[in-house]
mmCIF file of C-alpha atoms in Angstrom:
data_model
loop_
_atom_site.group_PDB
_atom_site.id
_atom_site.type_symbol
_atom_site.label_atom_id
_atom_site.label_comp_id
_atom_site.label_asym_id
_atom_site.label_seq_id
_atom_site.Cartn_x
_atom_site.Cartn_y
_atom_site.Cartn_z
ATOM 1 C CA MET H 1 -26.136 -4.175 7.459
ATOM 2 C CA THR H 2 -24.210 -1.787 9.505
ATOM 3 C CA LEU H 3 -22.496 1.153 8.018
ATOM 4 C CA ARG H 4 -18.819 1.635 9.130
ATOM 5 C CA THR H 5 -17.732 4.673 11.198
ATOM 6 C CA THR H 6 -14.572 3.565 11.241
ATOM 7 C CA PRO H 7 -12.374 2.460 8.555
ATOM 8 C CA PRO H 8 -11.798 1.575 6.808
ATOM 9 C CA PHE H 9 -15.441 2.226 4.716
ATOM 10 C CA ARG H 10 -17.333 0.361 2.459
ATOM 11 C CA ALA H 11 -16.263 2.904 0.123
ATOM 12 C CA ASP H 12 -12.078 2.821 0.823
ATOM 13 C CA HIS H 13 -9.133 2.970 -1.281
ATOM 14 C CA VAL H 14 -5.175 2.624 -1.685
ATOM 15 C CA GLY H 15 -4.029 6.199 -1.868
ATOM 16 C CA SER H 16 -1.947 7.462 -4.377
ATOM 17 C CA PHE H 17 -3.522 9.821 -6.730
ATOM 18 C CA LEU H 18 -1.403 11.202 -10.813
ATOM 19 C CA ARG H 19 0.746 13.993 -9.762
ATOM 20 C CA PRO H 20 -0.933 17.688 -11.308
ATOM 21 C CA LYS H 21 1.875 18.963 -14.363
ATOM 22 C CA PHE H 22 2.811 21.897 -11.135
ATOM 23 C CA LEU H 23 3.802 19.529 -9.111
ATOM 24 C CA LEU H 24 6.148 16.852 -11.421
ATOM 25 C CA GLU H 25 7.577 20.323 -13.191
ATOM 26 C CA ALA H 26 8.184 21.526 -9.577
ATOM 27 C CA ARG H 27 10.152 18.487 -8.540
ATOM 28 C CA GLU H 28 11.858 18.653 -12.291
ATOM 29 C CA GLN H 29 13.322 22.006 -10.956
ATOM 30 C CA LYS H 30 14.060 20.696 -7.055
ATOM 31 C CA ALA H 31 15.630 18.158 -9.459
ATOM 32 C CA LYS H 32 18.217 20.175 -11.670
ATOM 33 C CA GLY H 33 18.657 21.861 -9.289
ATOM 34 C CA GLU H 34 17.272 25.040 -9.794
ATOM 35 C CA ILE H 35 14.344 25.626 -6.844
ATOM 36 C CA THR H 36 15.263 24.294 -2.570
ATOM 37 C CA VAL H 37 13.022 21.644 -1.138
ATOM 38 C CA GLU H 38 11.578 25.022 0.686
ATOM 39 C CA GLN H 39 10.700 25.933 -1.947
ATOM 40 C CA LEU H 40 9.257 22.011 -3.286
ATOM 41 C CA ARG H 41 7.372 21.735 0.059
ATOM 42 C CA LYS H 42 5.185 24.618 -0.642
ATOM 43 C CA VAL H 43 4.206 23.321 -4.088
ATOM 44 C CA GLU H 44 3.627 19.876 -2.727
ATOM 45 C CA ASP H 45 1.811 21.625 -0.318
ATOM 46 C CA LYS H 46 -0.930 23.241 -2.717
ATOM 47 C CA ALA H 47 -1.147 20.133 -4.303
ATOM 48 C CA ILE H 48 -2.073 18.005 -1.296
ATOM 49 C CA THR H 49 -4.661 20.731 -0.512
ATOM 50 C CA GLU H 50 -6.381 20.285 -3.976
ATOM 51 C CA ILE H 51 -6.216 16.340 -3.582
ATOM 52 C CA VAL H 52 -7.953 16.785 0.214
ATOM 53 C CA ARG H 53 -10.711 18.750 -1.885
ATOM 54 C CA PHE H 54 -10.975 16.335 -4.719
ATOM 55 C CA GLN H 55 -11.677 13.374 -2.441
ATOM 56 C CA GLU H 56 -14.224 15.240 0.010
ATOM 57 C CA ASP H 57 -15.469 16.445 -2.735
ATOM 58 C CA VAL H 58 -16.134 12.575 -4.792
ATOM 59 C CA GLY H 59 -17.675 11.939 -1.032
ATOM 60 C CA LEU H 60 -14.138 9.755 0.794
ATOM 61 C CA GLN H 61 -14.162 8.763 3.897
ATOM 62 C CA SER H 62 -10.532 8.427 4.308
ATOM 63 C CA ILE H 63 -7.927 10.945 3.162
ATOM 64 C CA THR H 64 -4.302 10.990 2.133
ATOM 65 C CA ASP H 65 -2.674 13.149 0.751
ATOM 66 C CA GLY H 66 -2.089 11.453 -2.998
ATOM 67 C CA GLU H 67 1.073 10.535 -2.271
ATOM 68 C CA PHE H 68 2.226 13.733 -3.594
ATOM 69 C CA ARG H 69 5.523 13.862 -1.091
ATOM 70 C CA ARG H 70 7.534 10.426 -3.037
ATOM 71 C CA THR H 71 8.789 9.632 -5.346
ATOM 72 C CA TYR H 72 8.108 5.255 -4.857
ATOM 73 C CA PHE H 73 5.737 4.294 -2.493
ATOM 74 C CA HIS H 74 8.038 2.493 -0.197
ATOM 75 C CA VAL H 75 12.041 4.086 -1.198
ATOM 76 C CA ASP H 76 11.308 7.274 0.070
ATOM 77 C CA PHE H 77 9.611 6.270 3.408
ATOM 78 C CA LEU H 78 12.851 3.342 3.924
ATOM 79 C CA GLU H 79 15.523 5.075 2.989
ATOM 80 C CA GLN H 80 14.700 7.254 6.489
ATOM 81 C CA ILE H 81 14.813 4.437 8.401
ATOM 82 C CA GLY H 82 18.260 4.347 9.724
ATOM 83 C CA GLY H 83 21.550 2.141 8.777
ATOM 84 C CA VAL H 84 18.701 1.224 5.002
ATOM 85 C CA LYS H 85 20.210 2.256 1.481
ATOM 86 C CA SER H 86 19.087 2.402 -1.366
ATOM 87 C CA ASP H 87 20.499 2.128 -4.482
ATOM 88 C CA ILE H 88 20.072 4.011 -7.618
ATOM 89 C CA PRO H 89 17.553 2.966 -9.635
ATOM 90 C CA VAL H 90 18.301 1.722 -13.029
ATOM 91 C CA THR H 91 16.964 1.580 -16.721
ATOM 92 C CA ILE H 92 15.548 -2.336 -18.187
ATOM 93 C CA VAL H 93 15.511 -3.237 -21.544
ATOM 94 C CA LYS H 94 12.804 -5.556 -22.076
ATOM 95 C CA PRO H 95 12.890 -7.778 -25.378
ATOM 96 C CA ASP H 96 10.854 -5.983 -27.448
ATOM 97 C CA GLY H 97 13.064 -2.950 -26.999
ATOM 98 C CA THR H 98 11.331 -1.105 -24.479
ATOM 99 C CA GLN H 99 12.171 0.527 -21.331
ATOM 100 C CA GLU H 100 11.114 -0.028 -17.469
ATOM 101 C CA LEU H 101 13.219 1.339 -15.099
ATOM 102 C CA ALA H 102 13.455 -1.460 -12.324
ATOM 103 C CA PRO H 103 12.620 0.277 -9.018
ATOM 104 C CA PRO H 104 15.985 1.085 -6.730
ATOM 105 C CA VAL H 105 16.942 -2.411 -4.288
ATOM 106 C CA MET H 106 16.456 -1.857 -0.500
ATOM 107 C CA ARG H 107 19.623 -2.826 1.558
ATOM 108 C CA VAL H 108 20.215 -2.868 5.393
ATOM 109 C CA VAL H 109 24.044 -1.734 6.039
ATOM 110 C CA ASP H 110 24.051 -1.004 9.696
ATOM 111 C CA LYS H 111 21.757 -1.815 12.661
ATOM 112 C CA VAL H 112 18.257 -1.136 12.326
ATOM 113 C CA ARG H 113 16.312 1.308 14.323
ATOM 114 C CA HIS H 114 14.626 4.973 14.080
ATOM 115 C CA VAL H 115 16.615 8.388 14.296
ATOM 116 C CA LYS H 116 13.336 10.276 12.764
ATOM 117 C CA ASP H 117 9.975 10.525 12.796
ATOM 118 C CA ILE H 118 9.095 9.850 9.206
ATOM 119 C CA GLN H 119 5.520 10.324 8.158
ATOM 120 C CA LEU H 120 4.968 13.289 11.195
ATOM 121 C CA ALA H 121 5.128 16.862 9.386
ATOM 122 C CA ASP H 122 2.716 15.245 6.627
ATOM 123 C CA PHE H 123 0.298 13.918 8.369
ATOM 124 C CA GLN H 124 0.199 16.620 10.361
ATOM 125 C CA TYR H 125 0.049 18.808 6.831
ATOM 126 C CA LEU H 126 -2.693 16.760 5.970
ATOM 127 C CA LYS H 127 -5.038 16.679 8.854
ATOM 128 C CA SER H 128 -4.758 20.257 8.768
ATOM 129 C CA GLN H 129 -6.085 20.533 5.746
ATOM 130 C CA ILE H 130 -9.477 18.065 5.970
ATOM 131 C CA THR H 131 -12.563 19.723 6.853
ATOM 132 C CA PRO H 132 -13.950 19.864 10.402
ATOM 133 C CA GLY H 133 -17.047 17.745 10.742
ATOM 134 C CA ARG H 134 -17.249 16.055 8.113
ATOM 135 C CA GLY H 135 -16.537 12.334 9.989
ATOM 136 C CA SER H 136 -13.111 11.984 7.634
ATOM 137 C CA VAL H 137 -10.367 9.933 8.899
ATOM 138 C CA ALA H 138 -7.251 10.832 7.499
ATOM 139 C CA LYS H 139 -5.133 7.590 6.461
ATOM 140 C CA VAL H 140 -1.343 7.964 5.821
ATOM 141 C CA THR H 141 0.426 4.713 3.865
ATOM 142 C CA ILE H 142 3.132 3.304 4.549
ATOM 143 C CA PRO H 143 5.583 0.048 3.403
ATOM 144 C CA SER H 144 5.814 -3.445 4.533
ATOM 145 C CA PRO H 145 8.652 -3.679 6.724
ATOM 146 C CA THR H 146 8.391 -6.388 4.915
ATOM 147 C CA MET H 147 10.040 -5.046 1.579
ATOM 148 C CA LEU H 148 13.390 -4.631 3.334
ATOM 149 C CA HIS H 149 13.585 -8.971 3.036
ATOM 150 C CA PHE H 150 11.655 -10.126 0.629
ATOM 151 C CA ARG H 151 13.413 -8.641 -2.612
ATOM 152 C CA GLY H 152 17.597 -8.691 -1.880
ATOM 153 C CA GLY H 153 17.071 -11.649 0.620
ATOM 154 C CA ARG H 154 19.724 -12.784 2.695
ATOM 155 C CA ALA H 155 22.038 -10.889 0.151
ATOM 156 C CA GLY H 156 20.843 -7.774 1.203
ATOM 157 C CA ILE H 157 21.083 -7.835 5.129
ATOM 158 C CA SER H 158 24.422 -6.497 6.935
ATOM 159 C CA LYS H 159 25.990 -9.780 8.608
ATOM 160 C CA GLU H 160 27.734 -7.798 10.122
ATOM 161 C CA HIS H 161 25.307 -5.843 11.895
ATOM 162 C CA TYR H 162 22.964 -9.059 11.233
ATOM 163 C CA PRO H 163 25.196 -12.449 11.878
ATOM 164 C CA GLU H 164 21.368 -14.038 11.796
ATOM 165 C CA LEU H 165 18.404 -12.645 10.907
ATOM 166 C CA GLU H 166 15.651 -13.662 13.964
ATOM 167 C CA PRO H 167 14.655 -12.615 15.953
ATOM 168 C CA THR H 168 17.071 -9.641 16.085
ATOM 169 C CA PHE H 169 16.255 -8.221 13.789
ATOM 170 C CA TYR H 170 13.132 -9.112 12.490
ATOM 171 C CA ASP H 171 13.022 -6.862 16.185
ATOM 172 C CA ASP H 172 15.023 -4.331 15.677
ATOM 173 C CA VAL H 173 12.228 -3.608 12.335
ATOM 174 C CA ALA H 174 9.616 -3.808 14.268
ATOM 175 C CA GLN H 175 11.213 -1.943 16.790
ATOM 176 C CA ALA H 176 11.552 0.903 14.102
ATOM 177 C CA TYR H 177 8.037 1.080 13.066
ATOM 178 C CA GLY H 178 6.606 0.771 16.157
ATOM 179 C CA ASP H 179 7.881 4.162 17.367
ATOM 180 C CA GLU H 180 7.153 5.991 13.828
ATOM 181 C CA LEU H 181 3.651 4.248 15.058
ATOM 182 C CA ARG H 182 3.678 6.454 18.419
ATOM 183 C CA SER H 183 4.604 9.627 16.557
ATOM 184 C CA LEU H 184 1.858 9.656 14.899
ATOM 185 C CA ALA H 185 -1.050 8.535 17.474
ATOM 186 C CA ALA H 186 0.799 11.060 19.676
ATOM 187 C CA ALA H 187 -0.884 13.842 16.429
ATOM 188 C CA GLY H 188 -4.034 11.850 16.189
ATOM 189 C CA CYS H 189 -2.984 9.218 12.933
ATOM 190 C CA THR H 190 -5.742 6.197 13.678
ATOM 191 C CA TYR H 191 -5.037 4.532 10.406
ATOM 192 C CA VAL H 192 -2.051 3.152 8.794
ATOM 193 C CA GLN H 193 -2.199 1.495 5.949
ATOM 194 C CA MET H 194 1.077 -0.773 5.091
ATOM 195 C CA ASP H 195 1.553 -1.327 1.539
ATOM 196 C CA ASP H 196 3.024 -4.897 0.816
ATOM 197 C CA THR H 197 4.277 -6.362 -2.885
ATOM 198 C CA ASN H 198 5.522 -9.308 -1.553
ATOM 199 C CA LEU H 199 3.342 -11.429 -0.347
ATOM 200 C CA ALA H 200 1.287 -10.432 -3.736
ATOM 201 C CA TYR H 201 4.226 -11.923 -5.264
ATOM 202 C CA LEU H 202 4.661 -15.781 -3.212
ATOM 203 C CA CYS H 203 0.946 -15.927 -5.092
ATOM 204 C CA ASP H 204 3.053 -16.245 -8.493
ATOM 205 C CA GLU H 205 5.106 -19.419 -9.305
ATOM 206 C CA LYS H 206 7.540 -17.073 -11.333
ATOM 207 C CA MET H 207 8.587 -15.057 -7.919
ATOM 208 C CA ARG H 208 8.574 -18.406 -5.545
ATOM 209 C CA GLU H 209 11.612 -20.254 -7.422
ATOM 210 C CA ALA H 210 13.311 -16.679 -7.676
ATOM 211 C CA ALA H 211 13.473 -16.646 -3.615
ATOM 212 C CA ARG H 212 14.398 -20.279 -3.519
ATOM 213 C CA GLN H 213 17.176 -18.555 -6.375
ATOM 214 C CA ARG H 214 17.730 -16.065 -2.786
ATOM 215 C CA GLY H 215 17.890 -19.377 -0.661
ATOM 216 C CA ASP H 216 14.246 -18.532 0.631
ATOM 217 C CA ASP H 217 11.666 -21.663 1.262
ATOM 218 C CA PRO H 218 8.139 -19.488 -0.131
ATOM 219 C CA ASN H 219 6.656 -22.046 1.600
ATOM 220 C CA GLU H 220 7.904 -21.079 4.722
ATOM 221 C CA LEU H 221 8.162 -17.547 4.126
ATOM 222 C CA PRO H 222 4.789 -16.138 4.601
ATOM 223 C CA HIS H 223 4.354 -17.877 7.732
ATOM 224 C CA ARG H 224 7.555 -15.913 8.456
ATOM 225 C CA TYR H 225 6.800 -13.200 7.537
ATOM 226 C CA ALA H 226 3.475 -13.012 9.361
ATOM 227 C CA LYS H 227 5.175 -13.439 13.095
ATOM 228 C CA PHE H 228 7.751 -10.591 11.227
ATOM 229 C CA ILE H 229 3.891 -8.383 10.716
ATOM 230 C CA ASN H 230 2.751 -9.579 14.447
ATOM 231 C CA LYS H 231 5.707 -8.266 15.598
ATOM 232 C CA VAL H 232 4.662 -4.693 14.629
ATOM 233 C CA VAL H 233 0.894 -4.724 15.179
ATOM 234 C CA ALA H 234 2.266 -5.489 18.887
ATOM 235 C CA GLN H 235 3.790 -2.081 18.870
ATOM 236 C CA LYS H 236 0.549 -0.409 17.546
ATOM 237 C CA PRO H 237 -0.762 2.059 19.867
ATOM 238 C CA ALA H 238 -4.537 1.715 21.473
ATOM 239 C CA GLY H 239 -7.465 3.144 18.477
ATOM 240 C CA MET H 240 -5.071 2.470 15.466
ATOM 241 C CA THR H 241 -6.400 1.124 12.139
ATOM 242 C CA LEU H 242 -3.488 -0.512 10.749
ATOM 243 C CA ALA H 243 -4.173 -2.482 7.461
ATOM 244 C CA MET H 244 -2.147 -3.921 5.139
ATOM 245 C CA HIS H 245 -3.335 -3.564 1.151
ATOM 246 C CA LEU H 246 -0.907 -6.009 -1.098
ATOM 247 C CA CYS H 247 -0.408 -5.236 -4.782
ATOM 248 C CA ARG H 248 1.013 -7.347 -8.035
ATOM 249 C CA GLY H 249 2.939 -4.019 -9.268
ATOM 250 C CA ASN H 250 1.267 -1.258 -10.320
ATOM 251 C CA PHE H 251 4.387 1.267 -12.315
ATOM 252 C CA LYS H 252 2.763 2.816 -15.008
ATOM 253 C CA SER H 253 0.043 0.616 -15.204
ATOM 254 C CA THR H 254 1.940 -3.054 -15.315
ATOM 255 C CA HIS H 255 2.232 -5.192 -13.394
ATOM 256 C CA ALA H 256 5.035 -7.641 -12.378
ATOM 257 C CA ALA H 257 3.535 -10.808 -10.278
ATOM 258 C CA SER H 258 -0.310 -13.525 -10.690
ATOM 259 C CA GLY H 259 -1.605 -15.875 -9.393
ATOM 260 C CA ASN H 260 -3.905 -16.862 -6.655
ATOM 261 C CA TYR H 261 -4.183 -15.572 -3.264
ATOM 262 C CA GLU H 262 -4.213 -19.675 -2.123
ATOM 263 C CA PRO H 263 -0.661 -20.224 -1.152
ATOM 264 C CA VAL H 264 0.007 -17.077 1.175
ATOM 265 C CA ALA H 265 -4.313 -17.311 2.278
ATOM 266 C CA GLU H 266 -3.111 -18.357 5.785
ATOM 267 C CA ALA H 267 -0.797 -16.807 6.999
ATOM 268 C CA LEU H 268 -2.334 -13.772 5.565
ATOM 269 C CA LEU H 269 -5.512 -13.635 6.463
ATOM 270 C CA SER H 270 -5.899 -16.729 10.122
ATOM 271 C CA GLU H 271 -2.641 -15.352 10.891
ATOM 272 C CA MET H 272 -1.928 -11.771 10.174
ATOM 273 C CA ASN H 273 -2.745 -9.935 13.849
ATOM 274 C CA LEU H 274 -3.566 -7.015 11.094
ATOM 275 C CA ASP H 275 -7.466 -5.359 11.525
ATOM 276 C CA ALA H 276 -7.598 -5.361 7.713
ATOM 277 C CA TYR H 277 -6.514 -6.107 3.992
ATOM 278 C CA PHE H 278 -6.857 -4.263 0.786
ATOM 279 C CA LEU H 279 -6.994 -7.727 -1.314
ATOM 280 C CA GLU H 280 -6.309 -6.995 -5.740
ATOM 281 C CA TYR H 281 -9.478 -8.445 -7.245
ATOM 282 C CA ASP H 282 -9.814 -6.424 -10.668
ATOM 283 C CA ASP H 283 -9.188 -8.962 -12.761
ATOM 284 C CA ASP H 284 -8.356 -12.850 -13.155
ATOM 285 C CA ARG H 285 -4.519 -12.565 -11.855
ATOM 286 C CA SER H 286 -6.006 -12.966 -9.334
ATOM 287 C CA GLY H 287 -7.472 -15.906 -9.027
ATOM 288 C CA ASP H 288 -11.223 -16.752 -7.476
ATOM 289 C CA PHE H 289 -12.521 -15.383 -4.096
ATOM 290 C CA ARG H 290 -11.655 -18.921 -2.029
ATOM 291 C CA PRO H 291 -9.199 -17.198 -0.005
ATOM 292 C CA LEU H 292 -11.100 -15.433 2.330
ATOM 293 C CA ARG H 293 -12.649 -18.449 4.408
ATOM 294 C CA PHE H 294 -9.821 -18.082 6.931
ATOM 295 C CA LEU H 295 -11.164 -15.016 7.121
ATOM 296 C CA PRO H 296 -11.421 -14.135 10.565
ATOM 297 C CA LYS H 297 -14.057 -12.750 13.175
ATOM 298 C CA GLY H 298 -13.525 -9.259 14.119
ATOM 299 C CA LYS H 299 -10.899 -8.862 10.960
ATOM 300 C CA ILE H 300 -11.823 -6.737 7.192
ATOM 301 C CA VAL H 301 -11.140 -7.615 4.055
ATOM 302 C CA VAL H 302 -11.518 -4.464 0.713
ATOM 303 C CA LEU H 303 -11.897 -6.363 -2.033
ATOM 304 C CA GLY H 304 -10.522 -3.922 -5.189
ATOM 305 C CA LEU H 305 -12.789 -4.565 -7.971
ATOM 306 C CA VAL H 306 -11.790 -1.753 -9.842
ATOM 307 C CA THR H 307 -8.965 -1.212 -11.678
ATOM 308 C CA THR H 308 -7.074 1.742 -11.291
ATOM 309 C CA LYS H 309 -4.832 1.040 -14.659
ATOM 310 C CA PHE H 310 -7.651 1.737 -16.244
ATOM 311 C CA GLY H 311 -10.083 3.469 -17.892
ATOM 312 C CA ALA H 312 -12.905 2.092 -18.611
ATOM 313 C CA MET H 313 -15.726 0.953 -16.913
ATOM 314 C CA GLU H 314 -16.474 -1.538 -14.575
ATOM 315 C CA SER H 315 -20.438 -1.352 -14.219
ATOM 316 C CA LYS H 316 -22.175 -1.759 -10.936
ATOM 317 C CA ASP H 317 -24.481 -5.221 -11.914
ATOM 318 C CA ASP H 318 -20.841 -7.616 -11.850
ATOM 319 C CA LEU H 319 -19.003 -5.207 -8.776
ATOM 320 C CA LYS H 320 -21.792 -6.034 -6.939
ATOM 321 C CA ARG H 321 -22.409 -9.758 -9.125
ATOM 322 C CA ARG H 322 -19.094 -10.590 -7.599
ATOM 323 C CA ILE H 323 -19.008 -8.977 -4.540
ATOM 324 C CA ASP H 324 -22.179 -11.875 -3.999
ATOM 325 C CA GLU H 325 -19.478 -13.949 -4.486
ATOM 326 C CA ALA H 326 -17.020 -12.590 -2.214
ATOM 327 C CA ALA H 327 -19.985 -13.193 0.407
ATOM 328 C CA GLN H 328 -20.107 -16.568 -0.024
ATOM 329 C CA TYR H 329 -16.104 -17.878 1.392
ATOM 330 C CA ALA H 330 -16.489 -14.395 4.211
ATOM 331 C CA PRO H 331 -19.356 -12.726 5.691
ATOM 332 C CA LEU H 332 -20.196 -9.769 3.633
ATOM 333 C CA GLU H 333 -20.610 -8.009 6.886
ATOM 334 C CA GLN H 334 -16.439 -8.127 6.799
ATOM 335 C CA LEU H 335 -15.905 -6.377 3.350
ATOM 336 C CA CYS H 336 -15.996 -3.312 2.120
ATOM 337 C CA LEU H 337 -14.990 -1.711 -1.619
ATOM 338 C CA SER H 338 -12.032 -0.008 -2.948
ATOM 339 C CA PRO H 339 -9.895 0.232 -6.513
ATOM 340 C CA GLN H 340 -7.443 -2.606 -6.618
ATOM 341 C CA CYS H 341 -4.614 0.053 -6.130
ATOM 342 C CA GLY H 342 -3.373 3.782 -6.104
ATOM 343 C CA PHE H 343 -3.511 4.930 -9.310
ATOM 344 C CA SER H 344 -0.273 6.939 -9.321
ATOM 345 C CA SER H 345 1.888 4.260 -6.830
ATOM 346 C CA THR H 346 5.438 5.810 -8.036
ATOM 347 C CA VAL H 347 5.360 9.724 -9.391
ATOM 348 C CA HIS H 348 5.279 8.382 -12.840
ATOM 349 C CA GLY H 349 1.429 7.348 -13.265
ATOM 350 C CA ASN H 350 -0.722 4.426 -14.207
ATOM 351 C CA ASP H 351 -2.200 5.005 -17.608
ATOM 352 C CA ILE H 352 -5.379 6.478 -17.263
ATOM 353 C CA ALA H 353 -7.031 10.085 -17.273
ATOM 354 C CA VAL H 354 -7.282 12.698 -14.304
ATOM 355 C CA GLU H 355 -10.986 12.673 -15.129
ATOM 356 C CA ALA H 356 -11.214 8.689 -14.911
ATOM 357 C CA GLN H 357 -9.410 8.803 -10.985
ATOM 358 C CA ARG H 358 -13.551 10.647 -10.098
ATOM 359 C CA ALA H 359 -15.271 8.303 -11.585
ATOM 360 C CA LYS H 360 -13.398 4.988 -10.778
ATOM 361 C CA LEU H 361 -14.065 6.352 -6.994
ATOM 362 C CA ARG H 362 -17.562 8.040 -7.255
ATOM 363 C CA LEU H 363 -18.086 3.900 -8.874
ATOM 364 C CA VAL H 364 -16.801 2.277 -5.559
ATOM 365 C CA ILE H 365 -18.766 4.624 -3.007
ATOM 366 C CA GLU H 366 -22.581 4.917 -5.550
ATOM 367 C CA THR H 367 -21.968 0.368 -5.392
ATOM 368 C CA ALA H 368 -21.268 0.830 -1.843
ATOM 369 C CA GLN H 369 -23.922 2.006 -0.885
ATOM 370 C CA GLU H 370 -26.237 -0.313 -2.936
ATOM 371 C CA VAL H 371 -24.992 -2.975 -1.175
ATOM 372 C CA TRP H 372 -23.960 -1.825 2.526
ATOM 373 C CA GLY H 373 -26.764 0.904 2.321
ATOM 374 C CA LYS H 374 -25.851 5.227 2.787
ATOM 375 C CA ALA H 375 -24.396 6.867 5.659
#
């Protein structure tokens, strides 16, 4: 069994980490106008330096900035694309009286275009903090371009600027993403992960019905999104690994969708020209591994078998058994291991202890070494 010297690695992770208290306090100060953007960035720099050391100490090869500069995994990026606006988040009161913050809905109000390098400065700082010579790779996480379509559907995209979505809207978004990837590649970035909730949501019948109500066909959407993603992949710079992470919701340890990958598996694995996929498989909501039969040669699936939602630890034996089950449908050589999601997809964080992050990641690394061998 060969070891992997390029991403994704046999032991990998999705990217976000719990924000340290001093960073959360600084964000509150910035919101109150007590400190400047520049002062907040210095605090973020300190927190990112510490989380880079944490990842290196744990033994990870892919290193992120923990998404410490973001409030939401998607909004902070997407609203910096020209032509995109986000609605103000609202608080939803559930039937049981509990409250939940609904993330902003992205709206396209003008022609979509790349007006600035969104992640460049953040990547440059991250890369500068990684210890040279240890073989680590800086990973940048960005939201999937499908996030500009699924939640709002046709109604969320300006009919004035896009009377028809095909092909102009998809071409414009792909061009904006291509410009962003090229700016990152020019700075030395070789690993980008696109985070996507929409394809996972299309595995859930409630979400599929919601798509129908918006005027979309949930059976057609995965194939349309495959063509959409491929427009981005076609602009991917040489030498860059482009992966996708599918998420069923990760807000404060809750989830938004359930369902087997079967409704999207062929479009996702066979039709998209991506290099790798991070798939959530931490509980029964994800179904079985049969959809992996669509994985072609040359692509990698990173099995998200370790939950980031709760602190209870999985056992190595159970993880190895599940990897064996997955290997019945896709070659072991094309599989890797990771947590199912990040530890903090939004600034609010999951209901898990800081110390549990280390334990979960060490479990992933040790299990991967026992399955695939040590580096």
